[in-house]
């Protein structure tokens, strides 16, 4: 009883705040207050299953759906009066009227019997008693709730829908745009080789070698460059000689490579 008189005014105030606040983020937070308070009331009424469902499904899943919609639509974007889908308002009005009629029919079928304690109402436990009510007496209301959840998912997709203003650029247009950016800013028009490509060590701290044999510094992570752990490609020849000496392999027995300039070995040299 104490939990009810403490949480009930808070839930009513938060529910009214959802209707009157102007920012969608504040409405989502107030909705979380209502859902969590309702879960606490379920726990106080010895309904552990409803308590868990309220926290996991509604607070954890449905509210996350609302937050995803806010991230897609934007909290600072003004409501647009332009319909992104043809006859959107007419269909929304019809769906609202159908939903209202369904709710009225469902409420008309609700009946209350003699009030008894929870021990008598659910002698076999909370979960079996709840399942028996949902799939027998209140199966129509249960299916209506399922339709409501599907409607919420469809509404999220409708809110995130955006009409494409310009045609989608093809591969030729994208390539032409990259070349224009290269001519204007000098930015490389294509992807750079990954670290270790054409180098003598396939490692993330070894810069790739360009066709002219020079190292490409941007192929290595900036974090490694800031730490000073980037290995220079010409210095790798010394590492190869050190490894050969430790293995007891003479330069004549080892495969011939080009000098210490860091250039990649040619296919003839690799053979």
PDB file of C-alpha atoms in Angstrom:
ATOM      1  CA  UNK A   1       0.000   0.000   0.000  1.00  0.00           C
ATOM      2  CA  UNK A   2       2.836   2.402   0.808  1.00  0.00           C
ATOM      3  CA  UNK A   3       4.468   1.686  -2.564  1.00  0.00           C
ATOM      4  CA  UNK A   4       1.199   2.436  -4.365  1.00  0.00           C
ATOM      5  CA  UNK A   5       0.610   5.794  -2.686  1.00  0.00           C
ATOM      6  CA  UNK A   6       4.230   6.788  -3.317  1.00  0.00           C
ATOM      7  CA  UNK A   7       4.505   5.620  -6.929  1.00  0.00           C
ATOM      8  CA  UNK A   8       0.970   6.287  -8.193  1.00  0.00           C
ATOM      9  CA  UNK A   9       1.219  10.121  -8.092  1.00  0.00           C
ATOM     10  CA  UNK A  10       4.685   9.895  -9.615  1.00  0.00           C
ATOM     11  CA  UNK A  11       3.400   7.716 -12.458  1.00  0.00           C
ATOM     12  CA  UNK A  12       0.449  10.028 -13.155  1.00  0.00           C
ATOM     13  CA  UNK A  13       2.706  13.096 -13.201  1.00  0.00           C
ATOM     14  CA  UNK A  14       5.201  11.362 -15.511  1.00  0.00           C
ATOM     15  CA  UNK A  15       2.398  10.186 -17.835  1.00  0.00           C
ATOM     16  CA  UNK A  16       1.027  13.726 -18.094  1.00  0.00           C
ATOM     17  CA  UNK A  17       4.551  14.991 -18.704  1.00  0.00           C
ATOM     18  CA  UNK A  18       4.834  12.676 -21.716  1.00  0.00           C
ATOM     19  CA  UNK A  19       1.892  14.489 -23.276  1.00  0.00           C
ATOM     20  CA  UNK A  20       3.030  18.029 -22.564  1.00  0.00           C
ATOM     21  CA  UNK A  21       6.831  18.076 -22.804  1.00  0.00           C
ATOM     22  CA  UNK A  22       8.205  19.448 -26.042  1.00  0.00           C
ATOM     23  CA  UNK A  23      11.415  17.447 -26.381  1.00  0.00           C
ATOM     24  CA  UNK A  24      11.206  13.812 -27.414  1.00  0.00           C
ATOM     25  CA  UNK A  25      14.158  12.836 -25.225  1.00  0.00           C
ATOM     26  CA  UNK A  26      12.367  14.119 -22.127  1.00  0.00           C
ATOM     27  CA  UNK A  27       9.244  12.171 -23.133  1.00  0.00           C
ATOM     28  CA  UNK A  28      11.293   8.973 -23.419  1.00  0.00           C
ATOM     29  CA  UNK A  29      12.806   9.509 -19.973  1.00  0.00           C
ATOM     30  CA  UNK A  30       9.375  10.110 -18.441  1.00  0.00           C
ATOM     31  CA  UNK A  31       8.135   6.950 -20.133  1.00  0.00           C
ATOM     32  CA  UNK A  32      10.978   5.063 -18.468  1.00  0.00           C
ATOM     33  CA  UNK A  33       9.845   6.433 -15.098  1.00  0.00           C
ATOM     34  CA  UNK A  34       6.304   5.132 -15.688  1.00  0.00           C
ATOM     35  CA  UNK A  35       7.510   1.695 -16.776  1.00  0.00           C
ATOM     36  CA  UNK A  36       9.936   1.232 -13.884  1.00  0.00           C
ATOM     37  CA  UNK A  37       7.354   2.398 -11.335  1.00  0.00           C
ATOM     38  CA  UNK A  38       4.836  -0.040 -12.753  1.00  0.00           C
ATOM     39  CA  UNK A  39       7.401  -2.830 -12.449  1.00  0.00           C
ATOM     40  CA  UNK A  40       7.925  -1.970  -8.779  1.00  0.00           C
ATOM     41  CA  UNK A  41       4.166  -2.191  -8.198  1.00  0.00           C
ATOM     42  CA  UNK A  42       4.132  -5.637  -9.808  1.00  0.00           C
ATOM     43  CA  UNK A  43       6.892  -6.753  -7.448  1.00  0.00           C
ATOM     44  CA  UNK A  44       4.978  -5.382  -4.451  1.00  0.00           C
ATOM     45  CA  UNK A  45       1.913  -7.401  -5.533  1.00  0.00           C
ATOM     46  CA  UNK A  46       3.877 -10.672  -5.567  1.00  0.00           C
ATOM     47  CA  UNK A  47       3.890 -10.903  -9.374  1.00  0.00           C
ATOM     48  CA  UNK A  48       7.543 -11.668 -10.164  1.00  0.00           C
ATOM     49  CA  UNK A  49       6.872 -12.703 -13.758  1.00  0.00           C
ATOM     50  CA  UNK A  50       5.160  -9.422 -14.629  1.00  0.00           C
ATOM     51  CA  UNK A  51       7.936  -7.553 -12.849  1.00  0.00           C
ATOM     52  CA  UNK A  52      10.584  -9.254 -14.993  1.00  0.00           C
ATOM     53  CA  UNK A  53       8.590  -8.798 -18.216  1.00  0.00           C
ATOM     54  CA  UNK A  54       8.013  -5.110 -17.480  1.00  0.00           C
ATOM     55  CA  UNK A  55      11.737  -4.505 -16.975  1.00  0.00           C
ATOM     56  CA  UNK A  56      13.114  -6.737 -19.742  1.00  0.00           C
ATOM     57  CA  UNK A  57      10.522  -6.355 -22.510  1.00  0.00           C
ATOM     58  CA  UNK A  58       8.991  -2.918 -22.090  1.00  0.00           C
ATOM     59  CA  UNK A  59      11.711  -0.911 -20.364  1.00  0.00           C
ATOM     60  CA  UNK A  60      14.570  -2.744 -22.033  1.00  0.00           C
ATOM     61  CA  UNK A  61      13.172  -3.403 -25.523  1.00  0.00           C
ATOM     62  CA  UNK A  62      10.245  -1.115 -26.341  1.00  0.00           C
ATOM     63  CA  UNK A  63      11.892   1.944 -24.835  1.00  0.00           C
ATOM     64  CA  UNK A  64      15.071   1.146 -26.766  1.00  0.00           C
ATOM     65  CA  UNK A  65      12.946   1.093 -29.915  1.00  0.00           C
ATOM     66  CA  UNK A  66      11.758   4.614 -29.132  1.00  0.00           C
ATOM     67  CA  UNK A  67      15.335   5.755 -28.555  1.00  0.00           C
ATOM     68  CA  UNK A  68      16.420   4.261 -31.880  1.00  0.00           C
ATOM     69  CA  UNK A  69      13.641   6.214 -33.574  1.00  0.00           C
ATOM     70  CA  UNK A  70      14.864   9.396 -31.883  1.00  0.00           C
ATOM     71  CA  UNK A  71      18.385   8.754 -33.134  1.00  0.00           C
ATOM     72  CA  UNK A  72      17.152   8.174 -36.682  1.00  0.00           C
ATOM     73  CA  UNK A  73      14.738  11.097 -36.823  1.00  0.00           C
ATOM     74  CA  UNK A  74      16.757  13.550 -34.725  1.00  0.00           C
ATOM     75  CA  UNK A  75      15.719  15.322 -31.559  1.00  0.00           C
ATOM     76  CA  UNK A  76      16.243  18.803 -33.004  1.00  0.00           C
ATOM     77  CA  UNK A  77      14.423  18.258 -36.295  1.00  0.00           C
ATOM     78  CA  UNK A  78      11.093  20.027 -36.609  1.00  0.00           C
ATOM     79  CA  UNK A  79       8.026  18.009 -37.547  1.00  0.00           C
ATOM     80  CA  UNK A  80       7.518  18.037 -41.292  1.00  0.00           C
ATOM     81  CA  UNK A  81       4.037  18.590 -42.698  1.00  0.00           C
ATOM     82  CA  UNK A  82       5.009  17.012 -46.017  1.00  0.00           C
ATOM     83  CA  UNK A  83       3.807  13.442 -46.432  1.00  0.00           C
ATOM     84  CA  UNK A  84       6.700  11.116 -47.290  1.00  0.00           C
ATOM     85  CA  UNK A  85       4.253   8.325 -48.166  1.00  0.00           C
ATOM     86  CA  UNK A  86       1.212   8.900 -50.359  1.00  0.00           C
ATOM     87  CA  UNK A  87      -2.099   9.012 -48.402  1.00  0.00           C
ATOM     88  CA  UNK A  88      -0.176   8.682 -45.152  1.00  0.00           C
ATOM     89  CA  UNK A  89      -2.586  10.789 -43.087  1.00  0.00           C
ATOM     90  CA  UNK A  90      -5.684   9.039 -44.399  1.00  0.00           C
ATOM     91  CA  UNK A  91      -4.250   5.608 -43.627  1.00  0.00           C
ATOM     92  CA  UNK A  92      -3.139   6.781 -40.172  1.00  0.00           C
ATOM     93  CA  UNK A  93      -6.647   8.078 -39.434  1.00  0.00           C
ATOM     94  CA  UNK A  94      -8.262   4.818 -40.501  1.00  0.00           C
ATOM     95  CA  UNK A  95      -5.772   2.775 -38.468  1.00  0.00           C
ATOM     96  CA  UNK A  96      -6.383   4.972 -35.428  1.00  0.00           C
ATOM     97  CA  UNK A  97     -10.140   4.538 -35.657  1.00  0.00           C
ATOM     98  CA  UNK A  98      -9.787   0.775 -36.018  1.00  0.00           C
ATOM     99  CA  UNK A  99      -7.476   0.634 -33.042  1.00  0.00           C
ATOM    100  CA  UNK A 100      -9.844   2.752 -30.952  1.00  0.00           C
ATOM    101  CA  UNK A 101     -12.760   0.492 -31.823  1.00  0.00           C
ATOM    102  CA  UNK A 102     -10.696  -2.570 -30.939  1.00  0.00           C
ATOM    103  CA  UNK A 103      -9.811  -1.100 -27.558  1.00  0.00           C
ATOM    104  CA  UNK A 104     -13.455  -0.255 -26.839  1.00  0.00           C
ATOM    105  CA  UNK A 105     -14.583  -3.786 -27.736  1.00  0.00           C
ATOM    106  CA  UNK A 106     -11.841  -5.252 -25.582  1.00  0.00           C
ATOM    107  CA  UNK A 107     -12.725  -3.113 -22.579  1.00  0.00           C
ATOM    108  CA  UNK A 108     -16.399  -3.974 -22.973  1.00  0.00           C
ATOM    109  CA  UNK A 109     -15.567  -7.648 -22.484  1.00  0.00           C
ATOM    110  CA  UNK A 110     -13.704  -7.081 -19.228  1.00  0.00           C
ATOM    111  CA  UNK A 111     -15.521  -8.347 -16.180  1.00  0.00           C
ATOM    112  CA  UNK A 112     -14.513  -8.356 -12.541  1.00  0.00           C
ATOM    113  CA  UNK A 113     -15.433 -11.097 -10.116  1.00  0.00           C
ATOM    114  CA  UNK A 114     -15.204 -11.266  -6.357  1.00  0.00           C
ATOM    115  CA  UNK A 115     -11.947  -9.842  -5.029  1.00  0.00           C
ATOM    116  CA  UNK A 116      -9.798 -12.535  -3.388  1.00  0.00           C
ATOM    117  CA  UNK A 117      -6.196 -12.713  -2.250  1.00  0.00           C
ATOM    118  CA  UNK A 118      -3.293 -13.574  -4.519  1.00  0.00           C
ATOM    119  CA  UNK A 119      -2.864 -16.953  -2.849  1.00  0.00           C
ATOM    120  CA  UNK A 120      -6.371 -17.965  -3.921  1.00  0.00           C
ATOM    121  CA  UNK A 121      -6.191 -16.262  -7.311  1.00  0.00           C
ATOM    122  CA  UNK A 122      -2.995 -18.055  -8.330  1.00  0.00           C
ATOM    123  CA  UNK A 123      -2.693 -21.261  -6.264  1.00  0.00           C
ATOM    124  CA  UNK A 124      -0.409 -22.921  -8.843  1.00  0.00           C
ATOM    125  CA  UNK A 125       1.955 -19.963  -9.127  1.00  0.00           C
ATOM    126  CA  UNK A 126       2.136 -16.632 -10.894  1.00  0.00           C
ATOM    127  CA  UNK A 127       3.242 -17.868 -14.321  1.00  0.00           C
ATOM    128  CA  UNK A 128       0.658 -20.700 -14.809  1.00  0.00           C
ATOM    129  CA  UNK A 129      -2.181 -18.472 -13.595  1.00  0.00           C
ATOM    130  CA  UNK A 130      -1.132 -15.680 -15.919  1.00  0.00           C
ATOM    131  CA  UNK A 131      -0.845 -18.039 -18.898  1.00  0.00           C
ATOM    132  CA  UNK A 132      -4.296 -19.458 -18.206  1.00  0.00           C
ATOM    133  CA  UNK A 133      -5.859 -15.977 -18.249  1.00  0.00           C
ATOM    134  CA  UNK A 134      -3.958 -14.700 -21.281  1.00  0.00           C
ATOM    135  CA  UNK A 135      -4.753 -17.629 -23.562  1.00  0.00           C
ATOM    136  CA  UNK A 136      -8.333 -18.216 -22.465  1.00  0.00           C
ATOM    137  CA  UNK A 137     -10.322 -15.290 -21.116  1.00  0.00           C
ATOM    138  CA  UNK A 138      -8.178 -12.409 -22.387  1.00  0.00           C
ATOM    139  CA  UNK A 139      -6.841 -13.929 -25.592  1.00  0.00           C
ATOM    140  CA  UNK A 140      -8.456 -11.164 -27.674  1.00  0.00           C
ATOM    141  CA  UNK A 141      -6.789  -8.438 -25.620  1.00  0.00           C
ATOM    142  CA  UNK A 142      -3.509 -10.331 -25.833  1.00  0.00           C
ATOM    143  CA  UNK A 143      -3.656 -10.449 -29.629  1.00  0.00           C
ATOM    144  CA  UNK A 144      -4.596  -6.765 -29.698  1.00  0.00           C
ATOM    145  CA  UNK A 145      -1.474  -5.955 -27.713  1.00  0.00           C
ATOM    146  CA  UNK A 146       0.578  -7.969 -30.208  1.00  0.00           C
ATOM    147  CA  UNK A 147      -0.900  -5.914 -33.042  1.00  0.00           C
ATOM    148  CA  UNK A 148      -0.026  -2.748 -31.132  1.00  0.00           C
ATOM    149  CA  UNK A 149       3.614  -3.782 -30.854  1.00  0.00           C
ATOM    150  CA  UNK A 150       3.746  -4.532 -34.578  1.00  0.00           C
ATOM    151  CA  UNK A 151       2.202  -1.128 -35.247  1.00  0.00           C
ATOM    152  CA  UNK A 152       4.944   0.493 -33.152  1.00  0.00           C
ATOM    153  CA  UNK A 153       7.613  -1.246 -35.230  1.00  0.00           C
ATOM    154  CA  UNK A 154       5.959  -0.141 -38.491  1.00  0.00           C
ATOM    155  CA  UNK A 155       5.635   3.395 -37.130  1.00  0.00           C
ATOM    156  CA  UNK A 156       9.364   3.461 -36.415  1.00  0.00           C
ATOM    157  CA  UNK A 157      10.081   2.540 -40.036  1.00  0.00           C
ATOM    158  CA  UNK A 158       7.640   5.195 -41.284  1.00  0.00           C
ATOM    159  CA  UNK A 159       9.290   7.899 -39.161  1.00  0.00           C
ATOM    160  CA  UNK A 160      12.720   6.890 -40.422  1.00  0.00           C
ATOM    161  CA  UNK A 161      11.579   6.877 -44.058  1.00  0.00           C
ATOM    162  CA  UNK A 162      13.123   9.553 -46.237  1.00  0.00           C
ATOM    163  CA  UNK A 163      12.515  10.255 -49.891  1.00  0.00           C
ATOM    164  CA  UNK A 164      15.634  10.354 -52.059  1.00  0.00           C
ATOM    165  CA  UNK A 165      15.945  13.860 -53.508  1.00  0.00           C
ATOM    166  CA  UNK A 166      18.771  13.168 -55.940  1.00  0.00           C
ATOM    167  CA  UNK A 167      19.334   9.954 -57.911  1.00  0.00           C
ATOM    168  CA  UNK A 168      21.788   7.478 -56.468  1.00  0.00           C
ATOM    169  CA  UNK A 169      25.269   7.973 -57.875  1.00  0.00           C
ATOM    170  CA  UNK A 170      26.694   5.102 -59.906  1.00  0.00           C
ATOM    171  CA  UNK A 171      30.229   3.803 -60.036  1.00  0.00           C
ATOM    172  CA  UNK A 172      31.208   6.157 -62.863  1.00  0.00           C
ATOM    173  CA  UNK A 173      29.912   9.220 -61.018  1.00  0.00           C
ATOM    174  CA  UNK A 174      31.686   8.200 -57.799  1.00  0.00           C
ATOM    175  CA  UNK A 175      34.966   7.696 -59.655  1.00  0.00           C
ATOM    176  CA  UNK A 176      34.612  11.074 -61.370  1.00  0.00           C
ATOM    177  CA  UNK A 177      33.912  12.724 -58.028  1.00  0.00           C
ATOM    178  CA  UNK A 178      37.028  11.163 -56.477  1.00  0.00           C
ATOM    179  CA  UNK A 179      39.151  12.453 -59.347  1.00  0.00           C
ATOM    180  CA  UNK A 180      37.684  15.944 -58.943  1.00  0.00           C
ATOM    181  CA  UNK A 181      38.532  15.857 -55.244  1.00  0.00           C
ATOM    182  CA  UNK A 182      42.058  14.711 -56.113  1.00  0.00           C
ATOM    183  CA  UNK A 183      42.474  17.610 -58.539  1.00  0.00           C
ATOM    184  CA  UNK A 184      41.126  20.131 -56.035  1.00  0.00           C
ATOM    185  CA  UNK A 185      42.616  18.944 -52.735  1.00  0.00           C
ATOM    186  CA  UNK A 186      45.280  16.408 -53.672  1.00  0.00           C
ATOM    187  CA  UNK A 187      43.506  13.666 -51.731  1.00  0.00           C
ATOM    188  CA  UNK A 188      44.370  10.158 -52.888  1.00  0.00           C
ATOM    189  CA  UNK A 189      41.563   9.062 -55.253  1.00  0.00           C
ATOM    190  CA  UNK A 190      41.593   5.402 -54.242  1.00  0.00           C
ATOM    191  CA  UNK A 191      42.261   3.120 -51.307  1.00  0.00           C
ATOM    192  CA  UNK A 192      45.855   2.953 -50.114  1.00  0.00           C
ATOM    193  CA  UNK A 193      47.618  -0.394 -49.759  1.00  0.00           C
ATOM    194  CA  UNK A 194      47.310  -2.043 -46.373  1.00  0.00           C
ATOM    195  CA  UNK A 195      50.288  -2.201 -43.974  1.00  0.00           C
ATOM    196  CA  UNK A 196      52.878  -4.781 -44.946  1.00  0.00           C
ATOM    197  CA  UNK A 197      51.845  -4.937 -48.618  1.00  0.00           C
ATOM    198  CA  UNK A 198      54.906  -5.313 -50.889  1.00  0.00           C
ATOM    199  CA  UNK A 199      57.106  -5.011 -47.795  1.00  0.00           C
ATOM    200  CA  UNK A 200      59.383  -7.683 -46.356  1.00  0.00           C
ATOM    201  CA  UNK A 201      57.262  -8.049 -43.206  1.00  0.00           C
ATOM    202  CA  UNK A 202      53.491  -8.414 -43.262  1.00  0.00           C
ATOM    203  CA  UNK A 203      52.864  -6.454 -40.060  1.00  0.00           C
ATOM    204  CA  UNK A 204      50.605  -3.580 -39.068  1.00  0.00           C
ATOM    205  CA  UNK A 205      53.589  -1.454 -38.021  1.00  0.00           C
ATOM    206  CA  UNK A 206      55.317  -1.761 -41.416  1.00  0.00           C
ATOM    207  CA  UNK A 207      54.308   0.822 -44.022  1.00  0.00           C
ATOM    208  CA  UNK A 208      53.295  -0.381 -47.453  1.00  0.00           C
ATOM    209  CA  UNK A 209      55.628   0.189 -50.369  1.00  0.00           C
ATOM    210  CA  UNK A 210      54.453   2.047 -53.419  1.00  0.00           C
ATOM    211  CA  UNK A 211      55.399   0.877 -56.942  1.00  0.00           C
ATOM    212  CA  UNK A 212      58.386   3.233 -56.945  1.00  0.00           C
ATOM    213  CA  UNK A 213      59.744   1.634 -53.763  1.00  0.00           C
ATOM    214  CA  UNK A 214      58.948   4.488 -51.391  1.00  0.00           C
ATOM    215  CA  UNK A 215      57.030   3.912 -48.170  1.00  0.00           C
ATOM    216  CA  UNK A 216      53.424   5.038 -47.849  1.00  0.00           C
ATOM    217  CA  UNK A 217      53.199   6.547 -44.315  1.00  0.00           C
ATOM    218  CA  UNK A 218      49.402   6.852 -44.326  1.00  0.00           C
ATOM    219  CA  UNK A 219      49.040   3.060 -44.621  1.00  0.00           C
ATOM    220  CA  UNK A 220      49.993   2.712 -40.944  1.00  0.00           C
ATOM    221  CA  UNK A 221      47.674   3.629 -38.102  1.00  0.00           C
ATOM    222  CA  UNK A 222      48.149   7.125 -36.701  1.00  0.00           C
ATOM    223  CA  UNK A 223      48.191   5.632 -33.212  1.00  0.00           C
ATOM    224  CA  UNK A 224      51.290   3.602 -34.025  1.00  0.00           C
ATOM    225  CA  UNK A 225      52.873   6.637 -35.648  1.00  0.00           C
ATOM    226  CA  UNK A 226      52.203   8.734 -32.526  1.00  0.00           C
ATOM    227  CA  UNK A 227      53.768   6.028 -30.347  1.00  0.00           C
ATOM    228  CA  UNK A 228      56.853   5.924 -32.545  1.00  0.00           C
ATOM    229  CA  UNK A 229      56.565   2.187 -33.172  1.00  0.00           C
ATOM    230  CA  UNK A 230      56.424   2.328 -36.973  1.00  0.00           C
ATOM    231  CA  UNK A 231      59.192   0.293 -38.581  1.00  0.00           C
ATOM    232  CA  UNK A 232      60.911   1.715 -41.634  1.00  0.00           C
ATOM    233  CA  UNK A 233      60.855  -0.528 -44.672  1.00  0.00           C
ATOM    234  CA  UNK A 234      64.567  -0.074 -45.581  1.00  0.00           C
ATOM    235  CA  UNK A 235      65.577  -1.190 -42.079  1.00  0.00           C
ATOM    236  CA  UNK A 236      63.868  -4.545 -42.606  1.00  0.00           C
ATOM    237  CA  UNK A 237      66.839  -5.769 -44.651  1.00  0.00           C
ATOM    238  CA  UNK A 238      68.994  -5.580 -41.531  1.00  0.00           C
ATOM    239  CA  UNK A 239      66.361  -7.627 -39.670  1.00  0.00           C
ATOM    240  CA  UNK A 240      66.468 -10.291 -42.377  1.00  0.00           C
ATOM    241  CA  UNK A 241      70.249 -10.507 -42.149  1.00  0.00           C
ATOM    242  CA  UNK A 242      70.011 -10.800 -38.346  1.00  0.00           C
ATOM    243  CA  UNK A 243      67.514 -13.647 -38.617  1.00  0.00           C
ATOM    244  CA  UNK A 244      69.684 -15.390 -41.199  1.00  0.00           C
ATOM    245  CA  UNK A 245      72.703 -15.177 -38.926  1.00  0.00           C
ATOM    246  CA  UNK A 246      70.752 -16.580 -35.984  1.00  0.00           C
ATOM    247  CA  UNK A 247      69.623 -19.516 -38.138  1.00  0.00           C
ATOM    248  CA  UNK A 248      73.090 -20.137 -39.507  1.00  0.00           C
ATOM    249  CA  UNK A 249      72.037 -19.440 -43.084  1.00  0.00           C
ATOM    250  CA  UNK A 250      74.552 -17.787 -45.343  1.00  0.00           C
ATOM    251  CA  UNK A 251      73.483 -15.077 -47.797  1.00  0.00           C
ATOM    252  CA  UNK A 252      74.358 -17.402 -50.677  1.00  0.00           C
ATOM    253  CA  UNK A 253      71.930 -20.061 -49.387  1.00  0.00           C
ATOM    254  CA  UNK A 254      69.134 -17.544 -48.710  1.00  0.00           C
ATOM    255  CA  UNK A 255      66.844 -16.265 -51.476  1.00  0.00           C
ATOM    256  CA  UNK A 256      68.288 -13.184 -53.072  1.00  0.00           C
ATOM    257  CA  UNK A 257      66.504  -9.925 -52.327  1.00  0.00           C
ATOM    258  CA  UNK A 258      67.096  -6.406 -53.497  1.00  0.00           C
ATOM    259  CA  UNK A 259      69.177  -3.980 -51.496  1.00  0.00           C
ATOM    260  CA  UNK A 260      68.318  -2.076 -48.362  1.00  0.00           C
ATOM    261  CA  UNK A 261      66.396   0.595 -50.185  1.00  0.00           C
ATOM    262  CA  UNK A 262      63.056  -0.893 -49.161  1.00  0.00           C
ATOM    263  CA  UNK A 263      61.914  -1.632 -52.729  1.00  0.00           C
ATOM    264  CA  UNK A 264      59.839  -4.714 -53.300  1.00  0.00           C
ATOM    265  CA  UNK A 265      61.551  -7.731 -54.824  1.00  0.00           C
ATOM    266  CA  UNK A 266      60.670  -8.400 -58.425  1.00  0.00           C
ATOM    267  CA  UNK A 267      59.025 -11.680 -59.464  1.00  0.00           C
ATOM    268  CA  UNK A 268      62.342 -12.789 -61.014  1.00  0.00           C
ATOM    269  CA  UNK A 269      64.137 -12.164 -57.715  1.00  0.00           C
ATOM    270  CA  UNK A 270      61.461 -14.075 -55.781  1.00  0.00           C
ATOM    271  CA  UNK A 271      62.025 -17.082 -58.027  1.00  0.00           C
TER     272      UNK A 271
END
